[in-house]
Amino acid sequence: MAKQIAALAATALLLSSRTSSLAPPDAPFVNSRRSCLRKIVSAAGAGALAAPPVASAATQLDVGDGQGLAVVTESSIGKAFRRQIVRGAQVADKLDEKWERVSDGLRDKSRCDPNTNRRLYDNGKRRDGTSIGNPGLGELCTPEPLKPLDTSLVRDMLSLAEKSALGVSPGVSATALATKIQETKGLVRPSFDRSLENASTEDEKSRGLSNFELYATLRSINAQLGGSKAATRAFQLAWGKELIQSYAPNANRDDFVTPFPEKVEEELSDVDYDKNSLLDALGKLTVFLGKMKSGGVIGYSELSIPYDDYGSVVTVALDDYSPIGAEILLSEQGLGEGPMQAVLRALLADAGIRGELSTFYIDPSTTRQEAYRPTQLLLSANSLSKI
């Protein structure tokens, strides 16, 4: 049964998300459309089977030595429980398939948003002719070629991460951190080497190795910081500041680029924070992301202040985000966040703005479970207000 549950869990991740304040959380939050469906199914089926869960059943039955959970799983209760699990999974699968057909059907392959160059979701029209819902962040109508990865850029970013970690944790020496990174590399390298066997080009191999370096470095930093929330927050802010100072030190509001420039003034007309400070921060972010694009770390970036959120939300979409594999692993294991989150946190803090930061890993081309492969990093800074 454990294998059945593990198999079901392995297919559950369609969209991984992490939501926290602009101070890092203690543990990751992973949610998905499928997990929501499972909750609905579980609630609906709760009354159909009046049996205790496996854990409590194991304590209520007299299980002799050497039998373990076998008595439970082979008992009438255990068999009934397994049947209910299977039925629930079948219902979830049917709901999933229907959602995939509807959701993918809403992606109009012939229509593009002229502002964002993205596929539109046709959610239908109201009687007055206005559209229902907002367009989703679909795939780019005209994809921009991903430039070859500049491995020296990645190394420099990781060097700044190590420098920042040492700066916020005086008790950790450079030698100790370097030793920990090498230990971690030795531990996880076999898994990454297996994934590199499918690399067909040198650039693909470079990206796989860079994911390996990022994962090992950030995992080691997290270990050296001892999981301290305060230390982790200080590290992220310090790393973000170092990255901005290195790649966009003189940028300001004049450098800010968004698909909806005409909406900016209107959206920021009634905020309690300094709107010019936010625009300066977004200008720095625009320049920083431009450097990341030139170095092949991302393929395309889109910054926006969504309409009708009155300046309380800023979104950052990064297509063809190279380190996404390593970051998903780090997020699932509660081992920290990547450079983009660090930069956004540092910029907002420097602008005197607080709020919540949500991270999403998205496949903008489909919602079909068997074809889902996240390539887009979507950051949403919301509930923004003055510190």
GROMACS .gro file of C-alpha atoms in nm:
model
  387
    1MET     CA    1   0.000   0.000   0.000
    2ALA     CA    2   0.287   0.233   0.076
    3LYS     CA    3   0.405   0.183  -0.282
    4GLN     CA    4   0.058   0.265  -0.414
    5ILE     CA    5   0.042   0.586  -0.213
    6ALA     CA    6   0.395   0.679  -0.316
    7ALA     CA    7   0.306   0.623  -0.680
    8LEU     CA    8   0.000   0.842  -0.647
    9ALA     CA    9   0.202   1.112  -0.474
   10ALA     CA   10   0.468   1.101  -0.744
   11THR     CA   11   0.215   1.198  -1.009
   12ALA     CA   12   0.056   1.477  -0.808
   13LEU     CA   13   0.289   1.769  -0.886
   14LEU     CA   14   0.163   1.976  -1.176
   15LEU     CA   15   0.236   2.316  -1.032
   16SER     CA   16   0.461   2.359  -0.733
   17SER     CA   17   0.418   2.671  -0.530
   18ARG     CA   18   0.571   2.830  -0.224
   19THR     CA   19   0.412   3.120  -0.042
   20SER     CA   20   0.575   3.317   0.235
   21SER     CA   21   0.624   3.659   0.376
   22LEU     CA   22   0.918   3.851   0.242
   23ALA     CA   23   1.105   3.675   0.523
   24PRO     CA   24   1.180   3.311   0.437
   25PRO     CA   25   0.955   3.037   0.581
   26ASP     CA   26   1.067   2.747   0.798
   27ALA     CA   27   0.932   2.488   0.558
   28PRO     CA   28   0.812   2.478   0.197
   29PHE     CA   29   0.449   2.500   0.101
   30VAL     CA   30   0.366   2.287  -0.201
   31ASN     CA   31   0.023   2.303  -0.353
   32SER     CA   32  -0.132   2.194  -0.680
   33ARG     CA   33  -0.458   2.169  -0.862
   34ARG     CA   34  -0.446   1.794  -0.814
   35SER     CA   35  -0.400   1.817  -0.438
   36CYS     CA   36  -0.706   2.041  -0.427
   37LEU     CA   37  -0.902   1.779  -0.620
   38ARG     CA   38  -0.784   1.514  -0.377
   39LYS     CA   39  -0.910   1.719  -0.084
   40ILE     CA   40  -1.249   1.748  -0.251
   41VAL     CA   41  -1.258   1.374  -0.319
   42SER     CA   42  -1.147   1.293   0.037
   43ALA     CA   43  -1.417   1.515   0.184
   44ALA     CA   44  -1.682   1.366  -0.042
   45GLY     CA   45  -1.580   1.010   0.043
   46ALA     CA   46  -1.532   1.056   0.414
   47GLY     CA   47  -1.881   0.938   0.497
   48ALA     CA   48  -1.870   0.644   0.258
   49LEU     CA   49  -1.619   0.449   0.464
   50ALA     CA   50  -1.637   0.468   0.843
   51ALA     CA   51  -1.293   0.316   0.904
   52PRO     CA   52  -0.994   0.455   1.093
   53PRO     CA   53  -0.688   0.564   0.897
   54VAL     CA   54  -0.402   0.315   0.866
   55ALA     CA   55  -0.197   0.470   1.147
   56SER     CA   56  -0.477   0.452   1.400
   57ALA     CA   57  -0.591   0.110   1.279
   58ALA     CA   58  -0.244  -0.025   1.352
   59THR     CA   59  -0.272   0.084   1.714
   60GLN     CA   60  -0.624  -0.047   1.763
   61LEU     CA   61  -0.567  -0.400   1.633
   62ASP     CA   62  -0.370  -0.663   1.824
   63VAL     CA   63  -0.068  -0.705   1.599
   64GLY     CA   64   0.174  -0.978   1.699
   65ASP     CA   65   0.552  -0.952   1.676
   66GLY     CA   66   0.686  -0.998   1.323
   67GLN     CA   67   0.356  -0.917   1.156
   68GLY     CA   68   0.390  -0.538   1.137
   69LEU     CA   69   0.117  -0.375   0.929
   70ALA     CA   70   0.043  -0.694   0.736
   71VAL     CA   71  -0.250  -0.774   0.966
   72VAL     CA   72  -0.396  -0.432   0.898
   73THR     CA   73  -0.344  -0.426   0.523
   74GLU     CA   74  -0.479  -0.779   0.475
   75SER     CA   75  -0.772  -0.732   0.712
   76SER     CA   76  -1.122  -0.635   0.595
   77ILE     CA   77  -1.055  -0.283   0.719
   78GLY     CA   78  -0.726  -0.264   0.529
   79LYS     CA   79  -0.878  -0.399   0.208
   80ALA     CA   80  -1.171  -0.160   0.233
   81PHE     CA   81  -0.933   0.128   0.292
   82ARG     CA   82  -0.728   0.033  -0.015
   83ARG     CA   83  -1.042   0.009  -0.228
   84GLN     CA   84  -1.142   0.357  -0.115
   85ILE     CA   85  -0.795   0.493  -0.202
   86VAL     CA   86  -0.818   0.342  -0.551
   87ARG     CA   87  -1.171   0.475  -0.607
   88GLY     CA   88  -1.065   0.819  -0.489
   89ALA     CA   89  -0.766   0.817  -0.723
   90GLN     CA   90  -0.988   0.710  -1.014
   91VAL     CA   91  -1.229   0.997  -0.948
   92ALA     CA   92  -0.938   1.240  -0.921
   93ASP     CA   93  -0.799   1.110  -1.251
   94LYS     CA   94  -1.132   1.163  -1.426
   95LEU     CA   95  -1.161   1.517  -1.288
   96ASP     CA   96  -0.801   1.576  -1.389
   97GLU     CA   97  -0.862   1.461  -1.746
   98LYS     CA   98  -1.169   1.681  -1.781
   99TRP     CA   99  -0.981   1.982  -1.643
  100GLU     CA  100  -0.692   1.919  -1.882
  101ARG     CA  101  -0.926   1.910  -2.182
  102VAL     CA  102  -1.105   2.227  -2.074
  103SER     CA  103  -0.793   2.416  -1.968
  104ASP     CA  104  -0.587   2.330  -2.274
  105GLY     CA  105  -0.891   2.399  -2.490
  106LEU     CA  106  -0.897   2.755  -2.359
  107ARG     CA  107  -0.552   2.818  -2.504
  108ASP     CA  108  -0.626   2.979  -2.838
  109LYS     CA  109  -0.332   2.883  -3.058
  110SER     CA  110  -0.422   3.146  -3.316
  111ARG     CA  111  -0.452   3.445  -3.082
  112CYS     CA  112  -0.182   3.641  -2.906
  113ASP     CA  113  -0.190   3.915  -2.648
  114PRO     CA  114  -0.032   4.207  -2.837
  115ASN     CA  115   0.124   4.340  -2.517
  116THR     CA  116   0.274   4.023  -2.372
  117ASN     CA  117   0.329   3.811  -2.686
  118ARG     CA  118   0.160   3.522  -2.503
  119ARG     CA  119  -0.114   3.278  -2.598
  120LEU     CA  120  -0.456   3.389  -2.480
  121TYR     CA  121  -0.703   3.192  -2.272
  122ASP     CA  122  -1.048   3.248  -2.412
  123ASN     CA  123  -1.267   3.234  -2.101
  124GLY     CA  124  -1.569   3.367  -2.285
  125LYS     CA  125  -1.757   3.698  -2.281
  126ARG     CA  126  -2.014   3.859  -2.055
  127ARG     CA  127  -2.337   3.997  -2.194
  128ASP     CA  128  -2.184   4.342  -2.210
  129GLY     CA  129  -1.900   4.209  -2.426
  130THR     CA  130  -1.625   4.223  -2.163
  131SER     CA  131  -1.396   3.925  -2.117
  132ILE     CA  132  -1.443   3.681  -1.830
  133GLY     CA  133  -1.132   3.648  -1.618
  134ASN     CA  134  -0.778   3.758  -1.687
  135PRO     CA  135  -0.552   3.605  -1.952
  136GLY     CA  136  -0.324   3.340  -1.808
  137LEU     CA  137   0.052   3.341  -1.851
  138GLY     CA  138   0.050   3.114  -2.155
  139GLU     CA  139   0.350   3.025  -2.366
  140LEU     CA  140   0.512   3.285  -2.588
  141CYS     CA  141   0.359   3.310  -2.934
  142THR     CA  142   0.702   3.385  -3.079
  143PRO     CA  143   0.954   3.217  -2.850
  144GLU     CA  144   1.286   3.392  -2.804
  145PRO     CA  145   1.587   3.164  -2.854
  146LEU     CA  146   1.764   3.081  -2.531
  147LYS     CA  147   2.124   3.197  -2.550
  148PRO     CA  148   2.408   2.960  -2.458
  149LEU     CA  149   2.466   2.946  -2.085
  150ASP     CA  150   2.751   3.161  -1.959
  151THR     CA  151   2.894   2.930  -1.695
  152SER     CA  152   3.122   3.203  -1.561
  153LEU     CA  153   2.810   3.409  -1.479
  154VAL     CA  154   2.668   3.119  -1.277
  155ARG     CA  155   2.999   3.072  -1.094
  156ASP     CA  156   3.010   3.442  -1.007
  157MET     CA  157   2.654   3.431  -0.871
  158LEU     CA  158   2.739   3.132  -0.653
  159SER     CA  159   3.058   3.300  -0.532
  160LEU     CA  160   2.845   3.594  -0.421
  161ALA     CA  161   2.616   3.347  -0.241
  162GLU     CA  162   2.912   3.205  -0.048
  163LYS     CA  163   3.040   3.555   0.031
  164SER     CA  164   2.695   3.657   0.158
  165ALA     CA  165   2.662   3.346   0.374
  166LEU     CA  166   2.998   3.411   0.539
  167GLY     CA  167   2.907   3.775   0.594
  168VAL     CA  168   2.589   3.699   0.787
  169SER     CA  169   2.733   3.407   0.983
  170PRO     CA  170   3.066   3.505   1.142
  171GLY     CA  171   3.090   3.170   1.315
  172VAL     CA  172   3.125   2.990   0.981
  173SER     CA  173   3.468   2.994   0.818
  174ALA     CA  174   3.534   2.993   0.444
  175THR     CA  175   3.718   2.662   0.487
  176ALA     CA  176   3.424   2.500   0.667
  177LEU     CA  177   3.178   2.616   0.401
  178ALA     CA  178   3.402   2.498   0.116
  179THR     CA  179   3.440   2.160   0.286
  180LYS     CA  180   3.064   2.129   0.331
  181ILE     CA  181   3.003   2.212  -0.036
  182GLN     CA  182   3.248   1.942  -0.147
  183GLU     CA  183   3.085   1.689   0.088
  184THR     CA  184   2.743   1.772  -0.052
  185LYS     CA  185   2.867   1.742  -0.409
  186GLY     CA  186   3.006   1.398  -0.335
  187LEU     CA  187   2.675   1.294  -0.182
  188VAL     CA  188   2.440   1.410  -0.459
  189ARG     CA  189   2.661   1.389  -0.768
  190PRO     CA  190   2.552   1.036  -0.873
  191SER     CA  191   2.190   1.152  -0.907
  192PHE     CA  192   2.287   1.450  -1.120
  193ASP     CA  193   2.528   1.242  -1.329
  194ARG     CA  194   2.243   1.007  -1.421
  195SER     CA  195   2.036   1.301  -1.543
  196LEU     CA  196   2.330   1.428  -1.750
  197GLU     CA  197   2.341   1.104  -1.948
  198ASN     CA  198   2.053   1.234  -2.162
  199ALA     CA  199   2.225   1.563  -2.247
  200SER     CA  200   2.260   1.582  -2.625
  201THR     CA  201   2.458   1.908  -2.651
  202GLU     CA  202   2.738   2.076  -2.459
  203ASP     CA  203   2.497   2.354  -2.359
  204GLU     CA  204   2.253   2.102  -2.210
  205LYS     CA  205   2.539   1.945  -2.018
  206SER     CA  206   2.650   2.289  -1.893
  207ARG     CA  207   2.298   2.362  -1.769
  208GLY     CA  208   2.281   2.029  -1.588
  209LEU     CA  209   2.615   2.090  -1.419
  210SER     CA  210   2.509   2.442  -1.321
  211ASN     CA  211   2.193   2.302  -1.160
  212PHE     CA  212   2.419   2.062  -0.970
  213GLU     CA  213   2.647   2.345  -0.853
  214LEU     CA  214   2.352   2.564  -0.748
  215TYR     CA  215   2.181   2.284  -0.557
  216ALA     CA  216   2.499   2.174  -0.376
  217THR     CA  217   2.599   2.529  -0.285
  218LEU     CA  218   2.260   2.642  -0.152
  219ARG     CA  219   2.200   2.315   0.031
  220SER     CA  220   2.539   2.353   0.200
  221ILE     CA  221   2.476   2.716   0.293
  222ASN     CA  222   2.143   2.617   0.446
  223ALA     CA  223   2.319   2.350   0.653
  224GLN     CA  224   2.591   2.589   0.768
  225LEU     CA  225   2.331   2.845   0.875
  226GLY     CA  226   2.172   2.576   1.091
  227GLY     CA  227   1.822   2.628   0.954
  228SER     CA  228   1.791   2.956   1.143
  229LYS     CA  229   1.506   3.166   1.005
  230ALA     CA  230   1.679   3.491   1.094
  231ALA     CA  231   2.010   3.381   0.942
  232THR     CA  232   1.839   3.257   0.626
  233ARG     CA  233   1.656   3.585   0.585
  234ALA     CA  234   1.978   3.781   0.637
  235PHE     CA  235   2.155   3.560   0.381
  236GLN     CA  236   1.886   3.607   0.116
  237LEU     CA  237   1.883   3.984   0.159
  238ALA     CA  238   2.263   4.001   0.153
  239TRP     CA  239   2.287   3.780  -0.157
  240GLY     CA  240   2.020   3.981  -0.337
  241LYS     CA  241   2.201   4.307  -0.261
  242GLU     CA  242   2.532   4.164  -0.384
  243LEU     CA  243   2.371   4.050  -0.709
  244ILE     CA  244   2.213   4.390  -0.775
  245GLN     CA  245   2.535   4.572  -0.688
  246SER     CA  246   2.724   4.350  -0.933
  247TYR     CA  247   2.483   4.355  -1.227
  248ALA     CA  248   2.255   4.662  -1.199
  249PRO     CA  249   2.416   4.914  -0.960
  250ASN     CA  250   2.308   5.233  -1.138
  251ALA     CA  251   1.968   5.133  -1.277
  252ASN     CA  252   1.654   5.326  -1.180
  253ARG     CA  253   1.289   5.379  -1.274
  254ASP     CA  254   1.385   5.490  -1.626
  255ASP     CA  255   1.503   5.135  -1.696
  256PHE     CA  256   1.176   4.968  -1.591
  257VAL     CA  257   1.011   4.783  -1.881
  258THR     CA  258   0.659   4.637  -1.860
  259PRO     CA  259   0.399   4.523  -2.116
  260PHE     CA  260   0.148   4.764  -1.958
  261PRO     CA  261   0.327   5.098  -1.912
  262GLU     CA  262   0.008   5.303  -1.946
  263LYS     CA  263  -0.142   5.134  -1.639
  264VAL     CA  264   0.146   5.198  -1.399
  265GLU     CA  265   0.058   5.548  -1.281
  266GLU     CA  266  -0.308   5.455  -1.237
  267GLU     CA  267  -0.228   5.142  -1.037
  268LEU     CA  268   0.014   5.324  -0.807
  269SER     CA  269  -0.202   5.629  -0.747
  270ASP     CA  270  -0.326   5.522  -0.403
  271VAL     CA  271  -0.047   5.315  -0.245
  272ASP     CA  272   0.093   5.386   0.102
  273TYR     CA  273   0.453   5.316   0.002
  274ASP     CA  274   0.683   5.538  -0.206
  275LYS     CA  275   0.589   5.449  -0.564
  276ASN     CA  276   0.910   5.595  -0.703
  277SER     CA  277   1.111   5.364  -0.478
  278LEU     CA  278   0.918   5.069  -0.621
  279LEU     CA  279   0.976   5.187  -0.977
  280ASP     CA  280   1.348   5.229  -0.906
  281ALA     CA  281   1.353   4.874  -0.769
  282LEU     CA  282   1.177   4.740  -1.079
  283GLY     CA  283   1.420   4.932  -1.299
  284LYS     CA  284   1.709   4.756  -1.127
  285LEU     CA  285   1.528   4.424  -1.165
  286THR     CA  286   1.475   4.489  -1.538
  287VAL     CA  287   1.846   4.552  -1.593
  288PHE     CA  288   1.947   4.254  -1.378
  289LEU     CA  289   1.716   4.022  -1.572
  290GLY     CA  290   1.857   4.158  -1.896
  291LYS     CA  291   2.202   4.044  -1.783
  292MET     CA  292   2.059   3.704  -1.693
  293LYS     CA  293   1.903   3.678  -2.040
  294SER     CA  294   2.231   3.768  -2.209
  295GLY     CA  295   2.401   3.497  -2.004
  296GLY     CA  296   2.146   3.231  -2.097
  297VAL     CA  297   2.010   3.192  -1.743
  298ILE     CA  298   1.662   3.292  -1.863
  299GLY     CA  299   1.506   3.313  -2.207
  300TYR     CA  300   1.253   3.588  -2.151
  301SER     CA  301   1.130   3.804  -1.864
  302GLU     CA  302   0.806   3.989  -1.803
  303LEU     CA  303   0.742   4.233  -1.517
  304SER     CA  304   0.397   4.368  -1.451
  305ILE     CA  305   0.184   4.549  -1.196
  306PRO     CA  306  -0.148   4.369  -1.257
  307TYR     CA  307  -0.447   4.584  -1.339
  308ASP     CA  308  -0.711   4.624  -1.067
  309ASP     CA  309  -0.479   4.518  -0.783
  310TYR     CA  310  -0.412   4.883  -0.698
  311GLY     CA  311  -0.038   4.847  -0.664
  312SER     CA  312  -0.057   4.564  -0.411
  313VAL     CA  313   0.086   4.303  -0.650
  314VAL     CA  314   0.394   4.277  -0.870
  315THR     CA  315   0.454   3.969  -1.086
  316VAL     CA  316   0.776   3.850  -1.247
  317ALA     CA  317   0.757   3.575  -1.512
  318LEU     CA  318   1.082   3.414  -1.626
  319ASP     CA  319   1.051   3.179  -1.924
  320ASP     CA  320   1.307   2.905  -1.995
  321TYR     CA  321   1.452   2.948  -1.647
  322SER     CA  322   1.767   2.736  -1.648
  323PRO     CA  323   1.804   2.656  -1.272
  324ILE     CA  324   1.440   2.552  -1.230
  325GLY     CA  325   1.522   2.185  -1.168
  326ALA     CA  326   1.759   2.258  -0.880
  327GLU     CA  327   1.521   2.514  -0.732
  328ILE     CA  328   1.227   2.273  -0.733
  329LEU     CA  329   1.441   2.024  -0.539
  330LEU     CA  330   1.550   2.289  -0.290
  331SER     CA  331   1.192   2.407  -0.243
  332GLU     CA  332   1.050   2.058  -0.191
  333GLN     CA  333   1.319   1.983   0.068
  334GLY     CA  334   1.286   2.318   0.246
  335LEU     CA  335   1.648   2.407   0.172
  336GLY     CA  336   1.609   2.762   0.050
  337GLU     CA  337   1.536   2.967  -0.259
  338GLY     CA  338   1.723   3.077  -0.568
  339PRO     CA  339   1.885   3.400  -0.684
  340MET     CA  340   1.572   3.555  -0.835
  341GLN     CA  341   1.381   3.540  -0.507
  342ALA     CA  342   1.685   3.682  -0.326
  343VAL     CA  343   1.703   3.977  -0.566
  344LEU     CA  344   1.331   4.056  -0.545
  345ARG     CA  345   1.331   4.034  -0.165
  346ALA     CA  346   1.635   4.263  -0.140
  347LEU     CA  347   1.493   4.519  -0.383
  348LEU     CA  348   1.158   4.543  -0.205
  349ALA     CA  349   1.324   4.567   0.136
  350ASP     CA  350   1.551   4.845   0.009
  351ALA     CA  351   1.242   5.024  -0.125
  352GLY     CA  352   1.078   5.009   0.218
  353ILE     CA  353   0.807   4.767   0.104
  354ARG     CA  354   0.683   4.451   0.276
  355GLY     CA  355   0.442   4.179   0.166
  356GLU     CA  356   0.413   3.813   0.070
  357LEU     CA  357   0.622   3.637  -0.194
  358SER     CA  358   0.483   3.335  -0.379
  359THR     CA  359   0.690   3.116  -0.609
  360PHE     CA  360   0.535   2.902  -0.884
  361TYR     CA  361   0.697   2.653  -1.122
  362ILE     CA  362   0.485   2.641  -1.435
  363ASP     CA  363   0.462   2.473  -1.774
  364PRO     CA  364   0.299   2.755  -1.975
  365SER     CA  365   0.229   2.528  -2.272
  366THR     CA  366  -0.004   2.272  -2.113
  367THR     CA  367  -0.183   2.142  -1.806
  368ARG     CA  368  -0.176   1.781  -1.929
  369GLN     CA  369  -0.033   1.570  -1.654
  370GLU     CA  370   0.167   1.332  -1.871
  371ALA     CA  371   0.328   1.618  -2.065
  372TYR     CA  372   0.380   1.867  -1.781
  373ARG     CA  373   0.738   1.996  -1.756
  374PRO     CA  374   0.787   2.325  -1.569
  375THR     CA  375   1.009   2.574  -1.750
  376GLN     CA  376   0.874   2.906  -1.620
  377LEU     CA  377   0.948   3.063  -1.283
  378LEU     CA  378   0.666   3.293  -1.175
  379LEU     CA  379   0.713   3.519  -0.873
  380SER     CA  380   0.421   3.707  -0.723
  381ALA     CA  381   0.489   3.973  -0.461
  382ASN     CA  382   0.150   4.056  -0.313
  383SER     CA  383  -0.013   4.245  -0.024
  384LEU     CA  384   0.251   4.512  -0.072
  385SER     CA  385   0.255   4.795   0.179
  386LYS     CA  386   0.493   5.034   0.351
  387ILE     CA  387   0.728   4.885   0.608
   0.00000   0.00000   0.00000
